[in-house]
Coordinates of C-alpha atoms in Angstrom, one line a residue:
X1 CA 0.0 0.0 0.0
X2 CA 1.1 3.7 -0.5
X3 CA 3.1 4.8 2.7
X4 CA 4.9 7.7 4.1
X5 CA 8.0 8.0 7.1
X6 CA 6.0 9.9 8.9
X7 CA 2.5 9.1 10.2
X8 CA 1.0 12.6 9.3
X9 CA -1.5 12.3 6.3
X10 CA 0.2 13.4 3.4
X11 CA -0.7 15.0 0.0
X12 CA 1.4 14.6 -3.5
X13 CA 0.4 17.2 -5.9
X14 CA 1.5 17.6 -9.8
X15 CA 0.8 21.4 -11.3
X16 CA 1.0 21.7 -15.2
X17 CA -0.1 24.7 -17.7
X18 CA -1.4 23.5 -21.3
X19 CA -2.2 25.9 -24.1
X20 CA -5.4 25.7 -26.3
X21 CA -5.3 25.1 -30.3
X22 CA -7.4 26.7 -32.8
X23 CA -7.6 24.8 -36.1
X24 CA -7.4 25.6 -39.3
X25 CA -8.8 22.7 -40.8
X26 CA -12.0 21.9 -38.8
X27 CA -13.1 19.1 -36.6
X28 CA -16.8 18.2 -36.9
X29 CA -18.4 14.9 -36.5
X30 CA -18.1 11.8 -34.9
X31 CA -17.8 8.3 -36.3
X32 CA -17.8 6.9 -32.4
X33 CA -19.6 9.3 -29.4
X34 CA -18.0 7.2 -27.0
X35 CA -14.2 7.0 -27.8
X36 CA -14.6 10.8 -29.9
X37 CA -13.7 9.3 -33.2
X38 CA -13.5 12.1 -35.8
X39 CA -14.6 11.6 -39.4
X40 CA -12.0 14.1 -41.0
X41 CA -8.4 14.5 -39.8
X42 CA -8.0 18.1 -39.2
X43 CA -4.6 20.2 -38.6
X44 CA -4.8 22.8 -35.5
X45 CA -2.2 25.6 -34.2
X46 CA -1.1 26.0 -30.8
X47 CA -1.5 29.1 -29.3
X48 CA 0.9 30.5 -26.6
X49 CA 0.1 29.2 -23.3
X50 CA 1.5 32.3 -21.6
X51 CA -2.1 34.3 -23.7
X52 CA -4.3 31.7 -23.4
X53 CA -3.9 28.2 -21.1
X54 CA -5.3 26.1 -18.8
X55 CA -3.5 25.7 -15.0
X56 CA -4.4 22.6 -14.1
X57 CA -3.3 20.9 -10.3
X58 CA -3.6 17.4 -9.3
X59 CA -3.4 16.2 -6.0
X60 CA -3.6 12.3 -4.2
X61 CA -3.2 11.1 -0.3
X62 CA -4.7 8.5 1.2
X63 CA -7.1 10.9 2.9
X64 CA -9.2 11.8 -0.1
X65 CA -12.5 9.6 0.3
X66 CA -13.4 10.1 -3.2
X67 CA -12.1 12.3 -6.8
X68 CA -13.7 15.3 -6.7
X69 CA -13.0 18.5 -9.4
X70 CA -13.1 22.2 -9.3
X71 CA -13.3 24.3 -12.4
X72 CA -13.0 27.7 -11.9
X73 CA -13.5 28.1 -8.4
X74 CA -16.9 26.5 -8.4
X75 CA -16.7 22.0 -7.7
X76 CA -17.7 20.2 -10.7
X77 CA -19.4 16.5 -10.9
X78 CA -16.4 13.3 -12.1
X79 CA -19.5 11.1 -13.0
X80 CA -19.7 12.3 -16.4
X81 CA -18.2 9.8 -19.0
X82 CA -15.7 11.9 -20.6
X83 CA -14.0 12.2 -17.1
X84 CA -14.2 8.9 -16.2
X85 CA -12.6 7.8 -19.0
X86 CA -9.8 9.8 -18.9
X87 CA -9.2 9.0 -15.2
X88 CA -9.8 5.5 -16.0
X89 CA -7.1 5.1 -19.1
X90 CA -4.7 7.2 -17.1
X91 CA -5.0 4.9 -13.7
X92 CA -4.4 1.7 -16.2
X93 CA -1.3 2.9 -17.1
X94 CA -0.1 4.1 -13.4
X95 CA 3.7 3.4 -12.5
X96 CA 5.4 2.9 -9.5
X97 CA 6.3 6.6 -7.7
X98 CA 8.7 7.6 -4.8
X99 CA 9.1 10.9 -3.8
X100 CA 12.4 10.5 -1.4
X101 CA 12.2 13.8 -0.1
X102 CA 8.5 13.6 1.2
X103 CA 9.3 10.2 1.8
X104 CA 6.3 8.7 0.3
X105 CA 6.2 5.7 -2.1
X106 CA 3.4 4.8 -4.4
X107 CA 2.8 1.5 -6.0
X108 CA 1.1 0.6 -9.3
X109 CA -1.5 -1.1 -7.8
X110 CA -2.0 1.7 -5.4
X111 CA -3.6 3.8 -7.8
X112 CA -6.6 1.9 -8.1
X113 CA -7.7 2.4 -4.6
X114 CA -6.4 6.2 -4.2
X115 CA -8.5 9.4 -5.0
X116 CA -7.6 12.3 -6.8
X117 CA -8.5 15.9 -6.4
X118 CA -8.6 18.1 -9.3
X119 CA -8.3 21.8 -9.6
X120 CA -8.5 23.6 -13.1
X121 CA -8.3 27.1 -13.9
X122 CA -9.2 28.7 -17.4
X123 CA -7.8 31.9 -18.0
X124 CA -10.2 32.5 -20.9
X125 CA -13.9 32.2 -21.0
X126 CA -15.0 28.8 -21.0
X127 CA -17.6 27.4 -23.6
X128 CA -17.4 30.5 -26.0
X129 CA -15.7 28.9 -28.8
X130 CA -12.0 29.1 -27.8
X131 CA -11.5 25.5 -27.3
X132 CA -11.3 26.0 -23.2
X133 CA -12.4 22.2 -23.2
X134 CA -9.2 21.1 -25.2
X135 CA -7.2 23.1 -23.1
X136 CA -8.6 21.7 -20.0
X137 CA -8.7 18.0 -20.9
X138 CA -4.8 18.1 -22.5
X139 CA -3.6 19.8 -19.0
X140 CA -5.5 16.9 -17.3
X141 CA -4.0 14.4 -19.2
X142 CA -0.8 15.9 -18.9
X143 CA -0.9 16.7 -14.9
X144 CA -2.3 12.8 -14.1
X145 CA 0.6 11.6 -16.3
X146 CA 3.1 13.3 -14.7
X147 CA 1.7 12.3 -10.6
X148 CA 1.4 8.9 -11.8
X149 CA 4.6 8.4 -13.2
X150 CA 3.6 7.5 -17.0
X151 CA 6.1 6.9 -19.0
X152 CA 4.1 6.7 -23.0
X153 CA 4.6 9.9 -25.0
X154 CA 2.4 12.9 -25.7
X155 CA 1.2 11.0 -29.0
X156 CA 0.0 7.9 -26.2
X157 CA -1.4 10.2 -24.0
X158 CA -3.0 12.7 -26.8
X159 CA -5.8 9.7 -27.0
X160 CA -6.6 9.9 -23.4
X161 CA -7.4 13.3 -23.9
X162 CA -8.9 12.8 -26.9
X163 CA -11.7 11.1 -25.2
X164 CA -12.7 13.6 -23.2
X165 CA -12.8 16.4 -26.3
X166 CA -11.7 15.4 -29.3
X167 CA -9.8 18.9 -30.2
X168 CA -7.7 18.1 -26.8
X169 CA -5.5 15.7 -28.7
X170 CA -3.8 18.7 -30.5
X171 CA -3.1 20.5 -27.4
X172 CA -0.6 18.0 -26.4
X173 CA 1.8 19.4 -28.9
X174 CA 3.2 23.3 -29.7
X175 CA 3.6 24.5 -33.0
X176 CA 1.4 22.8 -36.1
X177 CA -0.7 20.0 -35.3
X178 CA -2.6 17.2 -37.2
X179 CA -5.2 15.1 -35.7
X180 CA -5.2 11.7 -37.5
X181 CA -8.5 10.3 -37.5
X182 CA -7.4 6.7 -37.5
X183 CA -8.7 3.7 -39.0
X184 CA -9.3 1.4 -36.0
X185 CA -12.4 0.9 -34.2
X186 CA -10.7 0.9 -30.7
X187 CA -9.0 4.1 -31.8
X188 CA -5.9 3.3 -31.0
X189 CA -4.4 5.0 -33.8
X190 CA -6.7 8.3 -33.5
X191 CA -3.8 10.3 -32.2
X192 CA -2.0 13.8 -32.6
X193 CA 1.3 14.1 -34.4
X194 CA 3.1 17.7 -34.3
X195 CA 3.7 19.2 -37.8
X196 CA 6.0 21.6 -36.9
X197 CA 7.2 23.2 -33.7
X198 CA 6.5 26.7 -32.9
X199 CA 9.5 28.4 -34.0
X200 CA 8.9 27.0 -37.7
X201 CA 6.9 29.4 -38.3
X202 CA 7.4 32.2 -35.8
X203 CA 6.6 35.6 -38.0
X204 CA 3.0 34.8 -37.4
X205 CA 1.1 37.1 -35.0
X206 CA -2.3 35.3 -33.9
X207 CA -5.4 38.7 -33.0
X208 CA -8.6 36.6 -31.2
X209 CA -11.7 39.1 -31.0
X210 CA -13.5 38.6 -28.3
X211 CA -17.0 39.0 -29.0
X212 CA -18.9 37.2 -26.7
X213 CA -18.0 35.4 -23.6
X214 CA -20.9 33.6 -22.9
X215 CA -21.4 29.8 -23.4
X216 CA -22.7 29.0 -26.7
X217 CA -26.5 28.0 -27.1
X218 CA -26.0 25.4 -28.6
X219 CA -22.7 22.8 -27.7
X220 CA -20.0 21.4 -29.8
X221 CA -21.0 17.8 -28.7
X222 CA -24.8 18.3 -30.0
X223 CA -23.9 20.3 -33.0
X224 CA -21.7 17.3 -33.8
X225 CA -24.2 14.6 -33.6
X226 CA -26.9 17.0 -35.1
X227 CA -25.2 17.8 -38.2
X228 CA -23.7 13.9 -38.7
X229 CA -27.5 13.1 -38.5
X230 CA -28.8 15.4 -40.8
X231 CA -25.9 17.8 -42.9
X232 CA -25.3 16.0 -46.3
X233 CA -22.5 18.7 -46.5
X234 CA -20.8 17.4 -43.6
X235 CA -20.4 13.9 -45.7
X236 CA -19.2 15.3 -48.9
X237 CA -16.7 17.5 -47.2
X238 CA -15.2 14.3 -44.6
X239 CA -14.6 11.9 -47.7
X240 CA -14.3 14.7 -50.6
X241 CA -12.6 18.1 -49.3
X242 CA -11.2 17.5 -46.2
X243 CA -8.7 15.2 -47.3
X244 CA -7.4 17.5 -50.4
X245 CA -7.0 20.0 -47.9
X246 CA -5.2 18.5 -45.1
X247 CA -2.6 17.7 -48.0
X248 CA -2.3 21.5 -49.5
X249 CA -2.1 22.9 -45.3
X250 CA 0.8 20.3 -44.7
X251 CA 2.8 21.3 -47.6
X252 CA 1.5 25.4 -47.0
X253 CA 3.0 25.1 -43.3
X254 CA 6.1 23.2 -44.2
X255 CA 6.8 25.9 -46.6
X256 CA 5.4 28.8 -45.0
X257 CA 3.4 29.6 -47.7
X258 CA 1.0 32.3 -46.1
X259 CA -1.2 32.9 -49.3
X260 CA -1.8 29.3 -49.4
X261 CA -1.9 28.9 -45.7
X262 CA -4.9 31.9 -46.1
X263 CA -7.0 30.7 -48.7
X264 CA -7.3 27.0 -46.9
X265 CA -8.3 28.1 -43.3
X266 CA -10.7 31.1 -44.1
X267 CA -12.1 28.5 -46.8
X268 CA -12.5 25.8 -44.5
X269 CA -13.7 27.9 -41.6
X270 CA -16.8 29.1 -43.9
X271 CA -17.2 25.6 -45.2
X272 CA -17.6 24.3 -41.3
X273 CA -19.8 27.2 -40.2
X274 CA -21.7 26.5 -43.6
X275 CA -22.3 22.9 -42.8
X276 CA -24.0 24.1 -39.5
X277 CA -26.2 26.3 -41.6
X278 CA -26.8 22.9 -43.6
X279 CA -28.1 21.4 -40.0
X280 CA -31.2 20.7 -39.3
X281 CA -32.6 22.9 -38.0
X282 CA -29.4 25.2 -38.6
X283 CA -27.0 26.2 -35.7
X284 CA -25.6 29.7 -35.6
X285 CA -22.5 30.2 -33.7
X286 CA -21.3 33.7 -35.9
X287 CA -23.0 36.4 -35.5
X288 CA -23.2 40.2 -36.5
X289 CA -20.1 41.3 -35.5
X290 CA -18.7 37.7 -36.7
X291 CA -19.2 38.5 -39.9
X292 CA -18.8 42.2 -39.9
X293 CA -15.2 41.1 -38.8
X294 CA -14.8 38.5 -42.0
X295 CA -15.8 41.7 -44.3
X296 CA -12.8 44.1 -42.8
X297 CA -10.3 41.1 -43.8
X298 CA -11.7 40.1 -46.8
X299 CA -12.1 44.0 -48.3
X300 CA -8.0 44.5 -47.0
X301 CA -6.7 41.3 -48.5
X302 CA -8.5 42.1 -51.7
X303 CA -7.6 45.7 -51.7
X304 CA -3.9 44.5 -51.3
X305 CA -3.8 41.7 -53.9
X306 CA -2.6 38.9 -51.3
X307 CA -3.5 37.6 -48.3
X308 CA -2.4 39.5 -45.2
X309 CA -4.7 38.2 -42.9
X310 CA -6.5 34.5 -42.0
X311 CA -9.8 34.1 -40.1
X312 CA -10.9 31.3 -38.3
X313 CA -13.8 30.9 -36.4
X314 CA -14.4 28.1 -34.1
X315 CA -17.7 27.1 -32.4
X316 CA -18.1 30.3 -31.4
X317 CA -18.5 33.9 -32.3
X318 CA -14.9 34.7 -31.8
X319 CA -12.7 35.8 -34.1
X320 CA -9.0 33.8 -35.0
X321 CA -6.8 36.4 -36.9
X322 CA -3.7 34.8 -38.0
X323 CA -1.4 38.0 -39.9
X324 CA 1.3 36.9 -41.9
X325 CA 3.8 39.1 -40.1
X326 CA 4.0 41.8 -37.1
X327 CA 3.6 44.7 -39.8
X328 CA 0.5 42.8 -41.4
X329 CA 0.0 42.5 -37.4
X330 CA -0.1 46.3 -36.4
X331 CA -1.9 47.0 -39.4
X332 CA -4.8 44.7 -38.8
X333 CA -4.8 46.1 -35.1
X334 CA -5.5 49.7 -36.5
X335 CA -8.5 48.3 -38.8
X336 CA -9.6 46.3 -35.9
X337 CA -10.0 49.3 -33.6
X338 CA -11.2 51.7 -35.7
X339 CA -14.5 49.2 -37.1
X340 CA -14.6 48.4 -33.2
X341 CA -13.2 50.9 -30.9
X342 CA -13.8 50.7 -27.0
X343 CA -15.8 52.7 -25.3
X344 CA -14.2 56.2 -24.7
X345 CA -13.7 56.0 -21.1
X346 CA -11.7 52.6 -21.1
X347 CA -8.0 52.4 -20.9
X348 CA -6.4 51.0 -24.1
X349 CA -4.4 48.7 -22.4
X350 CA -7.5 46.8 -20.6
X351 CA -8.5 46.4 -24.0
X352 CA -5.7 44.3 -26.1
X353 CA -4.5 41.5 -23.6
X354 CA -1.7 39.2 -24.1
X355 CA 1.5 40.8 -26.2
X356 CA 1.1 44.5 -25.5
X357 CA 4.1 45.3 -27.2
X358 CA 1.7 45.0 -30.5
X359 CA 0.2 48.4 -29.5
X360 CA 3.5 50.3 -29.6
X361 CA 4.3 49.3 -33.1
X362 CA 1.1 50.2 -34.2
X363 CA 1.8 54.0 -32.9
X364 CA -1.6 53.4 -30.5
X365 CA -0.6 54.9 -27.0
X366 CA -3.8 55.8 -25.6
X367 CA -7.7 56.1 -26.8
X368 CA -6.6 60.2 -28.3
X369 CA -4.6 57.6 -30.5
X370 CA -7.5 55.2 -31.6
X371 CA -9.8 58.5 -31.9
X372 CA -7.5 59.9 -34.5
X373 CA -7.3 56.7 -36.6
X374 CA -7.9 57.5 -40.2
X375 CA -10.4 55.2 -42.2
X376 CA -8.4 52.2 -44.1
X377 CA -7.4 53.0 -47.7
X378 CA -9.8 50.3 -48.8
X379 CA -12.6 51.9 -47.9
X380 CA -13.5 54.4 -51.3
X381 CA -14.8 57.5 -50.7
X382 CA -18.3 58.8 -49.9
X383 CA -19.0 55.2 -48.4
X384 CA -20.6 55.6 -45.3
X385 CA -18.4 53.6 -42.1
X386 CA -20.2 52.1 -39.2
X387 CA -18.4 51.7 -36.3
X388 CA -19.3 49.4 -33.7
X389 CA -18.0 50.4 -30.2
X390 CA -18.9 48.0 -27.6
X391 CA -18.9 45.0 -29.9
X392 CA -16.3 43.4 -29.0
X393 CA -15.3 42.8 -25.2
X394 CA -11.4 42.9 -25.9
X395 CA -8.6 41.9 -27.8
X396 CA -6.2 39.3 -27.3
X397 CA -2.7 39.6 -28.9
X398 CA -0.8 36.2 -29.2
X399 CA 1.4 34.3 -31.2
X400 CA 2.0 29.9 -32.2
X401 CA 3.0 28.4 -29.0
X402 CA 4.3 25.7 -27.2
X403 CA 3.2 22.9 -25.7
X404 CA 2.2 21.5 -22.1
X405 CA 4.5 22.3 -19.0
X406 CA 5.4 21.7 -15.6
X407 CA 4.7 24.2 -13.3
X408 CA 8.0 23.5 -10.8
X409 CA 7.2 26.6 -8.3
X410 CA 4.7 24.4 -5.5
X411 CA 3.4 27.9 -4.6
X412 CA 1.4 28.2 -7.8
X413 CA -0.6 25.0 -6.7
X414 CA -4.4 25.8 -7.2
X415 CA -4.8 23.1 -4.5
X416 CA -3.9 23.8 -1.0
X417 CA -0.9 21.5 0.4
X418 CA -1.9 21.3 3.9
X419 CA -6.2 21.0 2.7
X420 CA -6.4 18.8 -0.5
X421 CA -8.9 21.3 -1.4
X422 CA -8.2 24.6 -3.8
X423 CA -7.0 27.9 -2.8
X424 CA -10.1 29.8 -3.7
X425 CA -12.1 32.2 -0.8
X426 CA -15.1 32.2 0.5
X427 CA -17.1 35.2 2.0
X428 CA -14.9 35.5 5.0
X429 CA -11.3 34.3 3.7
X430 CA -8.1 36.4 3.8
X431 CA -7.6 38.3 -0.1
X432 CA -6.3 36.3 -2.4
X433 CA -2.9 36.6 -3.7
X434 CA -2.7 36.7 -8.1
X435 CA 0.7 36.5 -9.6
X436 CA 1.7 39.3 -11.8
X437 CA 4.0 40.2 -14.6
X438 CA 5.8 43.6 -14.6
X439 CA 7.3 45.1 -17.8
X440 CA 8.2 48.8 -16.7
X441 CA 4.0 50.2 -15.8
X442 CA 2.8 47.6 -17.4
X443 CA 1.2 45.0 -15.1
X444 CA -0.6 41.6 -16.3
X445 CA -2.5 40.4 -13.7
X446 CA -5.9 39.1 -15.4
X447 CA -4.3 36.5 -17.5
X448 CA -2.2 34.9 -14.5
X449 CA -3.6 31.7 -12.5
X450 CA -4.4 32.2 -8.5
X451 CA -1.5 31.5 -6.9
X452 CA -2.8 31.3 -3.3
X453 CA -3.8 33.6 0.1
X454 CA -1.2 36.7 0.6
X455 CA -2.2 40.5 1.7
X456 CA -2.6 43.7 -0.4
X457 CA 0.2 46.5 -1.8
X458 CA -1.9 48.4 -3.2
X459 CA -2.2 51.9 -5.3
X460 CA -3.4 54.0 -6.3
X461 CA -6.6 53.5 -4.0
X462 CA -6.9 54.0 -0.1
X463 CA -8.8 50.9 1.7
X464 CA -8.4 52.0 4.9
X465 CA -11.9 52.8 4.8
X466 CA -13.4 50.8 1.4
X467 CA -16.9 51.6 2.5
X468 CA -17.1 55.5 3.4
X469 CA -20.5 57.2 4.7
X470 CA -22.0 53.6 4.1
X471 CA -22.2 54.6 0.1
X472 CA -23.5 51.1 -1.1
X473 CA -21.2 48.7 -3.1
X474 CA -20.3 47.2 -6.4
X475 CA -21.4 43.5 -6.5
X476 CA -19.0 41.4 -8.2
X477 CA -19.5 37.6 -8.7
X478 CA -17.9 34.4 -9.9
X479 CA -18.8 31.0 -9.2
X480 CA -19.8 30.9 -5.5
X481 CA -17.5 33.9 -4.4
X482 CA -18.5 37.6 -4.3
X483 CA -16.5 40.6 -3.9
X484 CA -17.7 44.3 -2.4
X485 CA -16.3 47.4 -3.2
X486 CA -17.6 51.0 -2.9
X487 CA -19.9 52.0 -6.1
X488 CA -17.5 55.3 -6.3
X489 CA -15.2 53.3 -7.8
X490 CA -17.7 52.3 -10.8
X491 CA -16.1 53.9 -13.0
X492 CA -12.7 52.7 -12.1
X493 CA -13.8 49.2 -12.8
X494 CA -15.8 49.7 -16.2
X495 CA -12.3 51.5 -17.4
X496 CA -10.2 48.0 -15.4
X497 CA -12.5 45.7 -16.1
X498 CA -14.3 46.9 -20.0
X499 CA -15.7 42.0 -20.1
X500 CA -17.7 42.7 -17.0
X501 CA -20.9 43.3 -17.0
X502 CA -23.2 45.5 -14.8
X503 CA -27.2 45.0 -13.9
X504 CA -28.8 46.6 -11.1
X505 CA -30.3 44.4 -8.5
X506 CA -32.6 46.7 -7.3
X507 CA -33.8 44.1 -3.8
X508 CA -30.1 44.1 -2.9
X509 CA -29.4 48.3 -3.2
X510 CA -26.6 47.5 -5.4
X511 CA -24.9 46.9 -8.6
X512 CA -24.1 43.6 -9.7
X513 CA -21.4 42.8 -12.4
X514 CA -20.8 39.0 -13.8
X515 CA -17.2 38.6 -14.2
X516 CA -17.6 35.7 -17.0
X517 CA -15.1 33.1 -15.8
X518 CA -11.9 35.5 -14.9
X519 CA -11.3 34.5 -11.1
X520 CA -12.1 36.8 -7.7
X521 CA -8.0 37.0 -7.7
X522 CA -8.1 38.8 -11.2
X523 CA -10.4 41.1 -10.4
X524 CA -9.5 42.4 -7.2
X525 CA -5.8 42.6 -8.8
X526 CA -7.4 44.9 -11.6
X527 CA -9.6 46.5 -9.2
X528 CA -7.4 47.8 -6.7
X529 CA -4.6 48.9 -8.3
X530 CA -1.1 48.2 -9.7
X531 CA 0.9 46.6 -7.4
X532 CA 0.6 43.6 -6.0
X533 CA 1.9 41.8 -2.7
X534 CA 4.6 39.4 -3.9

């Protein structure tokens, strides 16, 4: 049995960070629900898990009575099939582990009886179309590989993840991707394979649009099934266009041929979103500002002869921009925030995340900077141009990425060491301590996973007092935790915070804002100022 030197309970715990993968040859439909066999092989690039990832901790002791899961703060059910089968698969290959320093030693046939806790942290909205599921089930993958001593590769344990979501597979790898469909019916050979590393191809600057955050109406997994059952496009592009295409993308990548690369993934990102219109009854996951998005690139392209920008649009509203080079990059920023400028009062910076640096080379330093931007050359004169401020919740600036990581520092656990059970607050816990990254005065807090409990250095604001004259509050929420601060700071938050969302709750006396997935850590961090307690 698993034992320890000491007779204190103990807890082993495995932190990993996986990025998510947008593809550019699409994913859609199912040969066999259960193992999440795909009828198409589809190609997929990895976006840098320092933008967009999923933190992911797993933790076992002998204490733990059963597996249990938190996502995002808020405990999820295990009994779902997709979970069970990963944890299954991944217990069935279990090795023997010793951690000498801990002194605890694990046997094979341990695994069986111990219980795992399981906490998971998007830094991205999850279910809006930006693949937060593959993200999640590769990191899982990954993190129980690594705590149970595993010893097959990322292509072995890309079809573990595979089966609970399909796209998860790719995130296994960085760089260029390809997810083989396989020809087995036990889908043994349904795996990823990794086309290219990210520094293949690294002139490639990736713009997501953020339209909506809010979970799609209608999910990948019953799309799927619905348009297999009833989409005789979906057929004729599995056995008829797919394959030509995965062909023409694998010879585009290995040569870096961006026209080529272009015309396949904004051709087979229509074709997908046109095989949901071809459902019955049709799914819509674009919408207005979707599309109004598609024309900006498609009139600049055209204007300029050759492709300078890709789109790619999940099963989701939000955009994938994929620009063939940093200049193509800063250019397509400028267009992107003149059709769809923030709201004056918001700080340019809140509104591009990731890669700041993007807004420099661009000339933007501030909203006098977006105000001034001149109309595109494409657009002819005496055409009337609708902008569209408040459209799109922010920007995200990234680039191709690597894969799946250890996480090495133990105080970036999600789960606490001494608990089993994650580092998130309740009503009446201590703040909670977010790590940051600090370029000169620029701070990145709301992209960073919760580290764990630690105490304010704050500025610029003064909480000696945070509720003066008994003013009221803002309401912030997320999962089962909520956050008060005094409504004079409203407008300090819209400018901090321009994704959250504010409705009055008129029984309570206050406002209430939905922070759509970004953790009480992030917010407070972005709330209450710059600096934060190390």
């Amino acid at each position: 049995m698993a034992v320890s030197k000491g007779s204190e309970p103990w807890i082993l715990m495995v932190t990993a960070r996986s990025p998510t993968n947008i593809a550019v040859i699409k994913y859609w439909g199912k040969r066999d629900e259960t193992l999440i066999l795909p009828i198409n092989d589809s190609i997929s690039v990895t976006l840098d898990p320092d933008h967009l990832c999923t933190t992911t901790t797993v933790a076992v002791s002998p204490a733990f009575d059963s597996d249990r899961m938190w996502l995002n703060g808020k405990e999820i059910s295990l009994s779902g099939g997709r979970y069970q089968s990963c944890l299954r698969e991944i217990r069935r290959r279990a090795g023997d582990v010793e951690d000498e320093k801990k002194g605890i030693r694990i046997r094979k046939v341990d695994w069986e009886r111990l219980r795992v806790h399981i906490a998971s942290y998007n830094n991205f909205p999850t279910a809006a179309g930006l693949a937060s599921s593959a993200a999640g089930f590769a990191c899982l993958a990954f993190a129980l590989a690594k705590l149970m001593n595993i010893k097959e590769e990322n292509g072995e344990l890309s079809s573990i993840a595979r089966q609970g979501s399909g796209s998860a597979c790719r995130s296994l790898y960085g760089g260029f991707v390809k997810w083989v469909m396989g020809n087995d019916a036990s889908g043994h050979d349904s795996i990823a394979v990794q086309l290219a590393n990210e520094s293949h191809w690294d002139d490639l600057v990736i713009i997501i649009a953020a339209v909506s955050s809010q979970q799609k109406e209608t999910s990948s997994t019953a799309g799927m099934r619905e348009s297999f059952d009833t989409s005789t496009l979906l057929h004729y592009r599995s056995k008829v266009v797919v394959p030509r295409r995965i062909l023409q993308m694998e010879e585009a990548i290995r040569n870096r041929d961006f026209q080529s690369f272009a015309r396949l993934t904004c051709a087979d990102s229509n074709q997908f979103h046109a095989v949901c219109l071809d459902t019955s009854p049709p799914i819509f996951y674009m919408n207005d500002t979707s599309r109004r998005i598609i024309n900006c690139v498609e009139r600049w392209n055209q204007f300029e002869g050759t492709p300078q920008v890709a789109y790619t649009y999940d099963a989701g509203p939000n955009a994938v921009l994929i620009a063939r080079n940093r200049t193509a990059a800063s250019l397509l920023l400028k267009r992107l925030l003149f059709y769809f400028p923030p709201s004056p009062d918001t700080e340019l910076t809140s509104y591009l995340l990731g890669d700041k640096s993007i807004l420099e080379e661009a000339g933007l330093q501030s909203m006098k900077d977006v105000e001034n931007l001149q109309a595109p050359p494409e657009i002819k004169g005496g055409i009337s141009v609708d902008k569209n401020s408040g459209s799109v919740s922010y920007f995200i600036c990234t680039r191709p990425g690597r894969g799946p990581t250890l996480v090495v520092d133990e105080d970036q656990a999600l789960i606490d060491p001494r608990t089993g059970i994650p580092k998130f607050p309740n009503m009446d816990s201590s703040i909670l301590q977010a790590q940051i990254r600090q370029q000169g005065d620029d701070v990145t807090v709301h992209l960073d996973m919760i580290i764990g409990f630690g105490s304010w250095d704050f500025s610029p604001l003064d909480l000696e007092n945070p509720f003066p004259n008994n003013e009221g509050s803002v309401h912030l929420w997320h999962g089962d935790h909520d956050l008060m601060v005094p409504v004079s700071l409203q407008r300090y938050i819209a400018k901090k915070l321009p994704w959250i969302h504010y409705h009055e709750v008129p029984a309570a006396g206050h406002l209430f804002a939905h922070g759509n997935g970004y953790s009480d850590a992030i917010i407070k961090a972005l709330l209450l100022g710059e600096k934060w307690g190390q």
